[in-house]
mmCIF file of C-alpha atoms and ligand atoms in Angstrom:
data_model
loop_
_atom_site.group_PDB
_atom_site.id
_atom_site.type_symbol
_atom_site.label_atom_id
_atom_site.label_comp_id
_atom_site.label_asym_id
_atom_site.label_seq_id
_atom_site.Cartn_x
_atom_site.Cartn_y
_atom_site.Cartn_z
ATOM 1 C CA MET A 392 -8.345 28.085 -5.611
ATOM 2 C CA LEU A 393 -6.530 25.645 -3.300
ATOM 3 C CA ARG A 394 -5.310 23.879 -6.569
ATOM 4 C CA LYS A 395 -4.184 26.822 -8.067
ATOM 5 C CA SER A 396 -1.863 28.341 -4.738
ATOM 6 C CA PHE A 397 -0.537 24.933 -4.006
ATOM 7 C CA GLU A 398 0.380 23.343 -7.828
ATOM 8 C CA LEU A 399 3.952 22.947 -8.825
ATOM 9 C CA GLU A 400 4.664 20.604 -11.523
ATOM 10 C CA HIS A 401 8.216 19.900 -13.124
ATOM 11 C CA PRO A 402 9.769 17.333 -15.176
ATOM 12 C CA THR A 403 12.648 16.878 -12.796
ATOM 13 C CA LEU A 404 9.988 15.781 -10.385
ATOM 14 C CA GLU A 405 8.894 13.144 -12.270
ATOM 15 C CA ARG A 406 9.605 9.739 -11.004
ATOM 16 C CA GLU A 407 9.712 5.900 -12.593
ATOM 17 C CA VAL A 408 9.489 3.844 -9.143
ATOM 18 C CA PHE A 409 7.953 0.179 -9.569
ATOM 19 C CA GLY A 410 6.536 0.586 -12.744
ATOM 20 C CA LEU A 411 4.521 3.243 -12.041
ATOM 21 C CA LYS A 412 4.820 6.864 -13.291
ATOM 22 C CA PHE A 413 4.712 9.324 -10.257
ATOM 23 C CA LYS A 414 4.045 12.995 -11.170
ATOM 24 C CA ASN A 415 6.121 14.223 -8.142
ATOM 25 C CA PRO A 416 7.842 11.698 -5.178
ATOM 26 C CA VAL A 417 6.144 13.564 -2.060
ATOM 27 C CA GLY A 418 3.120 11.841 -1.230
ATOM 28 C CA LEU A 419 0.362 11.479 2.005
ATOM 29 C CA ALA A 420 1.093 8.669 4.490
ATOM 30 C CA ALA A 421 -1.084 6.152 5.870
ATOM 31 C CA GLY A 422 -3.454 6.772 7.969
ATOM 32 C CA PHE A 423 -4.900 10.413 7.182
ATOM 33 C CA ASP A 424 -7.376 9.548 4.898
ATOM 34 C CA LYS A 425 -8.107 6.296 6.052
ATOM 35 C CA ASN A 426 -11.481 5.952 4.279
ATOM 36 C CA ALA A 427 -10.795 7.156 1.174
ATOM 37 C CA GLU A 428 -12.830 9.951 1.774
ATOM 38 C CA LEU A 429 -11.007 13.065 0.247
ATOM 39 C CA VAL A 430 -8.595 11.662 -1.672
ATOM 40 C CA GLU A 431 -9.357 14.235 -4.957
ATOM 41 C CA GLU A 432 -9.415 17.255 -2.155
ATOM 42 C CA LEU A 433 -6.181 15.942 -0.569
ATOM 43 C CA ALA A 434 -4.316 15.657 -3.887
ATOM 44 C CA TRP A 435 -4.818 19.804 -4.380
ATOM 45 C CA PHE A 436 -1.691 20.092 -2.137
ATOM 46 C CA GLY A 437 0.326 18.770 -4.649
ATOM 47 C CA PHE A 438 0.961 15.169 -3.529
ATOM 48 C CA GLY A 439 2.320 12.845 -6.164
ATOM 49 C CA PHE A 440 0.639 9.714 -4.368
ATOM 50 C CA ILE A 441 -1.631 9.313 -1.689
ATOM 51 C CA GLU A 442 -2.121 6.371 0.291
ATOM 52 C CA ILE A 443 -5.551 5.344 1.546
ATOM 53 C CA GLY A 444 -6.175 3.130 5.316
ATOM 54 C CA THR A 445 -5.197 1.335 7.002
ATOM 55 C CA VAL A 446 -8.409 -0.670 5.903
ATOM 56 C CA THR A 447 -9.539 -4.004 7.202
ATOM 57 C CA PRO A 448 -11.800 -6.368 6.184
ATOM 58 C CA LEU A 449 -14.787 -5.826 8.806
ATOM 59 C CA PRO A 450 -15.430 -2.355 10.042
ATOM 60 C CA GLN A 451 -14.057 -1.205 13.384
ATOM 61 C CA PRO A 452 -14.129 1.415 15.824
ATOM 62 C CA GLY A 453 -10.701 1.461 17.055
ATOM 63 C CA ASN A 454 -9.938 2.254 20.683
ATOM 64 C CA GLU A 455 -11.617 4.441 22.793
ATOM 65 C CA LYS A 456 -10.863 8.511 22.529
ATOM 66 C CA PRO A 457 -8.694 9.919 23.845
ATOM 67 C CA ARG A 458 -6.560 8.101 21.637
ATOM 68 C CA MET A 459 -4.373 10.651 19.800
ATOM 69 C CA PHE A 460 -2.047 13.359 21.022
ATOM 70 C CA ARG A 461 -0.567 16.568 19.999
ATOM 71 C CA LEU A 462 3.283 17.042 22.014
ATOM 72 C CA PRO A 463 3.760 20.527 20.283
ATOM 73 C CA GLU A 464 6.962 21.123 22.058
ATOM 74 C CA ASP A 465 8.441 18.054 19.890
ATOM 75 C CA ALA A 466 6.469 18.710 16.897
ATOM 76 C CA ALA A 467 5.000 15.069 17.241
ATOM 77 C CA LEU A 468 2.132 13.324 17.955
ATOM 78 C CA ILE A 469 1.678 9.649 20.106
ATOM 79 C CA ASN A 470 -1.713 7.743 18.853
ATOM 80 C CA ARG A 471 -3.817 4.349 19.261
ATOM 81 C CA MET A 472 -6.430 4.975 17.108
ATOM 82 C CA GLY A 473 -6.655 1.249 16.723
ATOM 83 C CA PHE A 474 -7.257 0.762 12.680
ATOM 84 C CA ASN A 475 -10.366 2.556 12.882
ATOM 85 C CA ASN A 476 -12.088 2.442 9.499
ATOM 86 C CA GLN A 477 -15.439 1.624 7.772
ATOM 87 C CA GLY A 478 -13.733 -1.727 6.207
ATOM 88 C CA VAL A 479 -12.220 -2.393 2.932
ATOM 89 C CA GLU A 480 -15.753 -2.482 0.756
ATOM 90 C CA VAL A 481 -16.712 0.888 1.491
ATOM 91 C CA ALA A 482 -13.233 2.414 0.459
ATOM 92 C CA ALA A 483 -13.185 0.541 -2.691
ATOM 93 C CA HIS A 484 -16.319 1.625 -3.662
ATOM 94 C CA ARG A 485 -15.295 5.364 -3.253
ATOM 95 C CA LEU A 486 -12.081 4.349 -4.832
ATOM 96 C CA LYS A 487 -13.937 3.105 -7.869
ATOM 97 C CA ASN A 488 -15.949 6.528 -8.694
ATOM 98 C CA LEU A 489 -12.634 8.975 -8.372
ATOM 99 C CA LYS A 490 -11.242 11.294 -10.741
ATOM 100 C CA LYS A 491 -7.173 10.323 -10.572
ATOM 101 C CA GLU A 492 -5.735 12.529 -13.206
ATOM 102 C CA GLY A 493 -2.557 11.086 -12.976
ATOM 103 C CA LEU A 494 -2.433 10.181 -9.168
ATOM 104 C CA ILE A 495 -1.183 7.191 -8.126
ATOM 105 C CA ILE A 496 -3.624 5.857 -5.217
ATOM 106 C CA GLY A 497 -1.741 3.255 -2.710
ATOM 107 C CA GLY A 498 -3.977 0.813 -0.569
ATOM 108 C CA ASN A 499 -2.440 0.445 3.176
ATOM 109 C CA ILE A 500 -4.364 -3.148 3.973
ATOM 110 C CA GLY A 501 -4.442 -4.289 7.932
ATOM 111 C CA LYS A 502 -6.283 -7.392 9.667
ATOM 112 C CA ASN A 503 -8.901 -7.152 11.939
ATOM 113 C CA LYS A 504 -8.393 -6.439 15.896
ATOM 114 C CA GLN A 505 -10.524 -9.794 16.620
ATOM 115 C CA THR A 506 -8.824 -11.984 13.834
ATOM 116 C CA PRO A 507 -6.028 -14.148 15.299
ATOM 117 C CA ASN A 508 -2.736 -14.119 13.940
ATOM 118 C CA GLU A 509 -2.552 -17.302 12.391
ATOM 119 C CA GLU A 510 -5.448 -16.786 10.673
ATOM 120 C CA ALA A 511 -4.268 -12.686 9.606
ATOM 121 C CA VAL A 512 -3.211 -13.886 5.938
ATOM 122 C CA SER A 513 -7.055 -14.592 4.970
ATOM 123 C CA ASP A 514 -7.950 -10.907 5.956
ATOM 124 C CA TYR A 515 -4.789 -9.678 3.954
ATOM 125 C CA ILE A 516 -6.450 -11.557 0.753
ATOM 126 C CA LYS A 517 -9.725 -10.249 1.781
ATOM 127 C CA CYS A 518 -8.651 -6.578 1.331
ATOM 128 C CA PHE A 519 -6.302 -7.157 -1.530
ATOM 129 C CA ASP A 520 -8.903 -8.486 -3.716
ATOM 130 C CA ALA A 521 -11.368 -5.936 -3.058
ATOM 131 C CA LEU A 522 -9.001 -3.396 -4.026
ATOM 132 C CA PHE A 523 -7.295 -4.850 -6.459
ATOM 133 C CA ASP A 524 -8.794 -3.051 -9.379
ATOM 134 C CA VAL A 525 -9.248 0.907 -7.712
ATOM 135 C CA VAL A 526 -5.319 1.076 -6.277
ATOM 136 C CA ASP A 527 -1.811 1.121 -8.093
ATOM 137 C CA TYR A 528 0.171 -0.360 -5.243
ATOM 138 C CA PHE A 529 -0.672 -2.097 -1.993
ATOM 139 C CA VAL A 530 0.941 -1.854 1.528
ATOM 140 C CA VAL A 531 1.117 -4.617 3.722
ATOM 141 C CA ASN A 532 0.840 -3.131 7.071
ATOM 142 C CA VAL A 533 2.244 -5.192 9.969
ATOM 143 C CA SER A 534 4.078 -2.553 11.784
ATOM 144 C CA SER A 535 1.410 -0.497 13.814
ATOM 145 C CA PRO A 536 1.860 -0.730 17.673
ATOM 146 C CA ASN A 537 -1.875 -0.250 17.957
ATOM 147 C CA THR A 538 -3.214 -3.707 17.081
ATOM 148 C CA PRO A 539 -2.202 -6.069 19.740
ATOM 149 C CA GLY A 540 -0.053 -8.538 18.448
ATOM 150 C CA LEU A 541 0.182 -7.424 15.209
ATOM 151 C CA ARG A 542 3.776 -6.767 14.980
ATOM 152 C CA GLU A 543 4.630 -10.109 15.646
ATOM 153 C CA LEU A 544 3.671 -10.839 11.730
ATOM 154 C CA GLN A 545 7.196 -8.956 11.311
ATOM 155 C CA GLU A 546 8.658 -12.514 12.027
ATOM 156 C CA LYS A 547 10.146 -14.407 9.037
ATOM 157 C CA GLY A 548 8.055 -17.542 9.035
ATOM 158 C CA PRO A 549 4.377 -15.686 9.287
ATOM 159 C CA LEU A 550 5.850 -12.546 7.092
ATOM 160 C CA LEU A 551 6.726 -14.931 4.548
ATOM 161 C CA ASN A 552 3.958 -16.804 4.180
ATOM 162 C CA ILE A 553 1.478 -13.609 3.926
ATOM 163 C CA LEU A 554 3.534 -12.154 1.414
ATOM 164 C CA GLN A 555 4.071 -15.138 -0.711
ATOM 165 C CA THR A 556 0.306 -16.084 -0.646
ATOM 166 C CA LEU A 557 -0.478 -11.925 -1.979
ATOM 167 C CA GLN A 558 2.077 -12.757 -4.593
ATOM 168 C CA GLN A 559 0.812 -15.924 -6.082
ATOM 169 C CA ARG A 560 -3.047 -14.174 -6.231
ATOM 170 C CA ASN A 561 -1.140 -10.844 -7.849
ATOM 171 C CA ARG A 562 -2.101 -11.344 -10.930
ATOM 172 C CA LYS A 563 -5.072 -10.342 -12.879
ATOM 173 C CA ASN A 564 -5.915 -10.110 -16.599
ATOM 174 C CA ASP A 565 -2.445 -10.263 -16.880
ATOM 175 C CA ILE A 566 -2.122 -7.240 -14.514
ATOM 176 C CA SER A 567 -0.206 -7.147 -11.342
ATOM 177 C CA ARG A 568 -0.135 -4.446 -8.622
ATOM 178 C CA PRO A 569 3.503 -3.486 -6.544
ATOM 179 C CA ILE A 570 3.022 -5.103 -3.170
ATOM 180 C CA LEU A 571 5.255 -3.034 -0.616
ATOM 181 C CA LEU A 572 6.050 -3.679 3.053
ATOM 182 C CA LYS A 573 5.961 -1.406 5.670
ATOM 183 C CA ILE A 574 7.787 -1.637 8.590
ATOM 184 C CA ALA A 575 8.327 -0.557 12.068
ATOM 185 C CA PRO A 576 11.586 1.825 13.471
ATOM 186 C CA ASP A 577 11.830 -0.564 16.393
ATOM 187 C CA LEU A 578 13.543 -3.218 14.829
ATOM 188 C CA THR A 579 17.355 -4.699 15.113
ATOM 189 C CA ASN A 580 19.700 -4.700 12.714
ATOM 190 C CA ASP A 581 19.018 -8.647 12.885
ATOM 191 C CA GLN A 582 15.645 -8.040 12.163
ATOM 192 C CA LEU A 583 16.224 -5.499 8.800
ATOM 193 C CA ASN A 584 18.476 -8.045 7.666
ATOM 194 C CA ASP A 585 15.762 -10.695 7.404
ATOM 195 C CA ILE A 586 13.330 -7.991 6.071
ATOM 196 C CA ILE A 587 15.844 -7.493 2.936
ATOM 197 C CA GLU A 588 15.844 -11.322 3.151
ATOM 198 C CA ILE A 589 12.090 -11.833 2.926
ATOM 199 C CA VAL A 590 11.393 -9.087 0.354
ATOM 200 C CA GLN A 591 13.778 -10.714 -1.954
ATOM 201 C CA GLU A 592 12.559 -13.982 -1.280
ATOM 202 C CA SER A 593 9.039 -13.250 -1.813
ATOM 203 C CA GLY A 594 9.434 -11.028 -4.707
ATOM 204 C CA ILE A 595 7.728 -8.222 -3.427
ATOM 205 C CA ALA A 596 7.951 -4.739 -4.994
ATOM 206 C CA GLY A 597 9.754 -2.608 -1.870
ATOM 207 C CA VAL A 598 9.600 -1.321 1.589
ATOM 208 C CA ILE A 599 8.027 1.223 3.070
ATOM 209 C CA ALA A 600 10.428 2.495 5.817
ATOM 210 C CA THR A 601 8.921 3.309 8.631
ATOM 211 C CA ASN A 602 5.824 3.487 10.607
ATOM 212 C CA THR A 603 5.560 5.250 14.276
ATOM 213 C CA THR A 604 7.760 4.418 17.204
ATOM 214 C CA ILE A 605 7.054 3.031 20.721
ATOM 215 C CA SER A 606 10.523 4.114 22.037
ATOM 216 C CA ARG A 607 10.138 7.640 23.748
ATOM 217 C CA GLU A 608 13.780 8.510 23.289
ATOM 218 C CA GLY A 609 14.596 12.038 23.081
ATOM 219 C CA LEU A 610 11.044 13.413 24.184
ATOM 220 C CA THR A 611 11.327 16.637 26.438
ATOM 221 C CA THR A 612 7.329 15.951 27.083
ATOM 222 C CA THR A 613 6.909 13.863 29.690
ATOM 223 C CA THR A 614 3.900 11.617 29.158
ATOM 224 C CA ASN A 615 2.534 8.381 30.034
ATOM 225 C CA GLU A 616 0.180 7.993 27.373
ATOM 226 C CA THR A 617 0.660 4.674 25.145
ATOM 227 C CA GLY A 618 0.681 4.138 21.117
ATOM 228 C CA GLY A 619 2.978 5.191 18.494
ATOM 229 C CA LEU A 620 5.259 8.430 18.486
ATOM 230 C CA SER A 621 5.465 10.276 14.888
ATOM 231 C CA GLY A 622 7.121 13.566 13.813
ATOM 232 C CA LYS A 623 10.258 15.049 14.626
ATOM 233 C CA PRO A 624 11.483 12.447 17.373
ATOM 234 C CA LEU A 625 11.170 10.119 14.514
ATOM 235 C CA THR A 626 13.711 11.982 12.057
ATOM 236 C CA LYS A 627 16.785 10.367 12.549
ATOM 237 C CA ARG A 628 15.797 6.778 13.736
ATOM 238 C CA SER A 629 13.906 6.376 10.478
ATOM 239 C CA THR A 630 16.749 7.986 8.133
ATOM 240 C CA GLU A 631 19.186 5.567 9.588
ATOM 241 C CA VAL A 632 16.593 2.359 9.050
ATOM 242 C CA ILE A 633 16.137 3.370 5.092
ATOM 243 C CA ARG A 634 20.142 3.581 4.843
ATOM 244 C CA TYR A 635 20.786 0.292 6.746
ATOM 245 C CA LEU A 636 18.375 -1.008 4.352
ATOM 246 C CA HIS A 637 19.566 0.944 0.580
ATOM 247 C CA GLU A 638 23.022 -0.147 1.845
ATOM 248 C CA GLN A 639 22.652 -3.857 2.855
ATOM 249 C CA SER A 640 20.863 -4.448 0.223
ATOM 250 C CA GLY A 641 22.676 -2.575 -2.576
ATOM 251 C CA GLY A 642 19.903 -1.010 -3.501
ATOM 252 C CA ALA A 643 17.937 -4.254 -4.545
ATOM 253 C CA PHE A 644 14.945 -2.556 -4.374
ATOM 254 C CA PRO A 645 12.909 0.721 -3.808
ATOM 255 C CA ILE A 646 11.897 2.462 -0.826
ATOM 256 C CA ILE A 647 9.585 4.982 0.421
ATOM 257 C CA GLY A 648 10.473 7.276 2.858
ATOM 258 C CA VAL A 649 8.296 8.259 6.204
ATOM 259 C CA GLY A 650 9.291 9.401 9.499
ATOM 260 C CA GLY A 651 9.440 13.125 10.920
ATOM 261 C CA ILE A 652 9.863 14.666 7.358
ATOM 262 C CA HIS A 653 9.075 18.651 8.819
ATOM 263 C CA SER A 654 11.319 20.099 6.295
ATOM 264 C CA ALA A 655 12.963 20.229 2.452
ATOM 265 C CA GLU A 656 16.200 19.318 4.015
ATOM 266 C CA ASP A 657 14.586 16.373 5.941
ATOM 267 C CA ALA A 658 13.125 15.144 2.656
ATOM 268 C CA LYS A 659 16.647 15.767 0.937
ATOM 269 C CA GLU A 660 17.964 13.456 3.745
ATOM 270 C CA LYS A 661 15.663 10.775 3.328
ATOM 271 C CA LEU A 662 16.201 10.978 -0.442
ATOM 272 C CA ALA A 663 20.072 11.002 0.212
ATOM 273 C CA ALA A 664 20.213 7.958 2.271
ATOM 274 C CA GLY A 665 17.887 6.010 -0.603
ATOM 275 C CA ALA A 666 14.588 6.477 -0.321
ATOM 276 C CA ALA A 667 13.111 6.572 -3.768
ATOM 277 C CA LEU A 668 10.296 8.489 -2.645
ATOM 278 C CA ILE A 669 8.780 10.166 0.452
ATOM 279 C CA GLN A 670 5.891 10.512 2.740
ATOM 280 C CA LEU A 671 4.247 13.010 4.879
ATOM 281 C CA TYR A 672 1.941 12.473 7.956
ATOM 282 C CA THR A 673 2.973 14.538 11.315
ATOM 283 C CA GLY A 674 5.090 17.190 9.407
ATOM 284 C CA PHE A 675 1.543 18.310 7.263
ATOM 285 C CA ILE A 676 0.411 18.720 10.147
ATOM 286 C CA TYR A 677 2.361 20.777 12.182
ATOM 287 C CA GLU A 678 3.935 22.821 8.927
ATOM 288 C CA GLY A 679 0.764 23.319 7.301
ATOM 289 C CA PRO A 680 0.132 21.825 3.528
ATOM 290 C CA GLY A 681 2.225 24.263 2.074
ATOM 291 C CA LEU A 682 5.258 21.913 3.095
ATOM 292 C CA VAL A 683 4.318 19.822 0.112
ATOM 293 C CA LYS A 684 5.474 22.698 -2.660
ATOM 294 C CA ALA A 685 8.248 23.903 -0.553
ATOM 295 C CA ILE A 686 9.623 20.555 -0.371
ATOM 296 C CA LYS A 687 8.986 20.366 -4.171
ATOM 297 C CA LYS A 688 10.391 23.656 -4.895
ATOM 298 C CA SER A 689 13.508 22.788 -3.544
ATOM 299 C CA LEU A 690 13.990 19.805 -4.990
ATOM 300 C CA ILE A 691 13.472 21.387 -8.371
ATOM 301 C CA ALA A 692 16.310 24.054 -7.191
HETATM 302 C C1 FMN B 830 -2.900 9.688 13.667
HETATM 303 C C2 FMN B 830 -2.074 8.649 12.707
HETATM 304 C C3 FMN B 830 -2.213 7.489 12.374
HETATM 305 C C4 FMN B 830 -1.982 6.553 11.680
HETATM 306 N N1 FMN B 830 -2.581 5.706 10.865
HETATM 307 C C5 FMN B 830 -1.651 4.568 9.735
HETATM 308 C C6 FMN B 830 -2.381 3.911 9.725
HETATM 309 O O1 FMN B 830 -3.584 3.355 9.727
HETATM 310 N N2 FMN B 830 -1.364 2.679 9.022
HETATM 311 C C7 FMN B 830 -0.210 3.074 8.685
HETATM 312 O O2 FMN B 830 0.756 2.313 7.849
HETATM 313 N N3 FMN B 830 0.284 3.963 9.211
HETATM 314 C C8 FMN B 830 -0.103 4.849 10.067
HETATM 315 N N4 FMN B 830 0.166 5.903 10.566
HETATM 316 C C9 FMN B 830 1.845 6.172 10.600
HETATM 317 C C10 FMN B 830 1.718 7.032 9.339
HETATM 318 O O3 FMN B 830 1.804 6.483 8.005
HETATM 319 C C11 FMN B 830 4.068 7.406 9.005
HETATM 320 O O4 FMN B 830 4.149 6.159 8.762
HETATM 321 C C12 FMN B 830 3.994 7.853 10.782
HETATM 322 O O5 FMN B 830 3.203 8.929 11.457
HETATM 323 C C13 FMN B 830 5.739 8.586 10.702
HETATM 324 O O6 FMN B 830 5.440 9.689 9.562
HETATM 325 P P1 FMN B 830 5.576 10.841 10.095
HETATM 326 O O7 FMN B 830 6.539 11.249 11.116
HETATM 327 O O8 FMN B 830 5.703 11.782 8.928
HETATM 328 O O9 FMN B 830 3.971 10.788 10.893
HETATM 329 C C14 FMN B 830 -0.495 6.932 11.301
HETATM 330 C C15 FMN B 830 0.134 8.000 11.687
HETATM 331 C C16 FMN B 830 -0.296 8.891 12.406
HETATM 332 C C17 FMN B 830 -0.044 10.044 12.985
#
């Protein structure tokens, strides 16, 4: 019944991006199905792709509850989940038994909280190896505000090290998987220029822009909760980041646009700014699952 109510596919929705065929450009962003527990069911809502994770090598509980807060007046969420997940092996096992039926699966990978930044690369390798056979693309997440020190890995030296190491391993039986980098919306233009260089130097497939923000600009709700802010207050900034990367790089690599998409108009703005595909999270919560179909309908029109 769900599938019948939400399905809507059309040749104009199809996209080929980083060598993969997407039946439509609307995806579910990371953090919703961290442990790959509901991939088939979530696909019934009409997503063209679903990104599982962030997973880490070892299971970890994440931060103490409460760790997620609704800001209904702002159509926003603040979360400080802290990469709660059952560990990469559990997710890999679930994905092995999945009926995919044209659905593209992304694997979003991170490091355990207790792994020092100097050893982070080994955590990314473990997750990469464990998921290689069961996902279609990878996302290196160094942009969550909720693992202490993680975002320092967005600096040029450590980031190049992680991405180049993964790229060197990225070939198995003549198959290689697109690797994307997920970035924070809080980077300066100088840091975004570095990101463009890093993508080109490492030869990775593209960028996901953006993760949640640590900024509280534009909120009407008064709150002292720490964590990453998502939803409507992020819409404008994430589109700015997409546009900047797209223009400065001359469209050299594909960008997945995410951040505050709550309507078909928001989705079109992200695509017009240079995103090849888009993802939803907070808009899916506030607007409900009908948002996926509404966006697709508007794109067909
Ligand atoms: C509760 C929650 C948990 C999230 N967990 C992750 C995560 O594990 N990994 C990740 O890369 N992004 C995570 N995100 C960020 C989203 O994937 C997305 O980049 C961000 O929320 C902006 O999109 P939105 O405004 O549509 O929510 C999380 C977001 C929320 C709200």
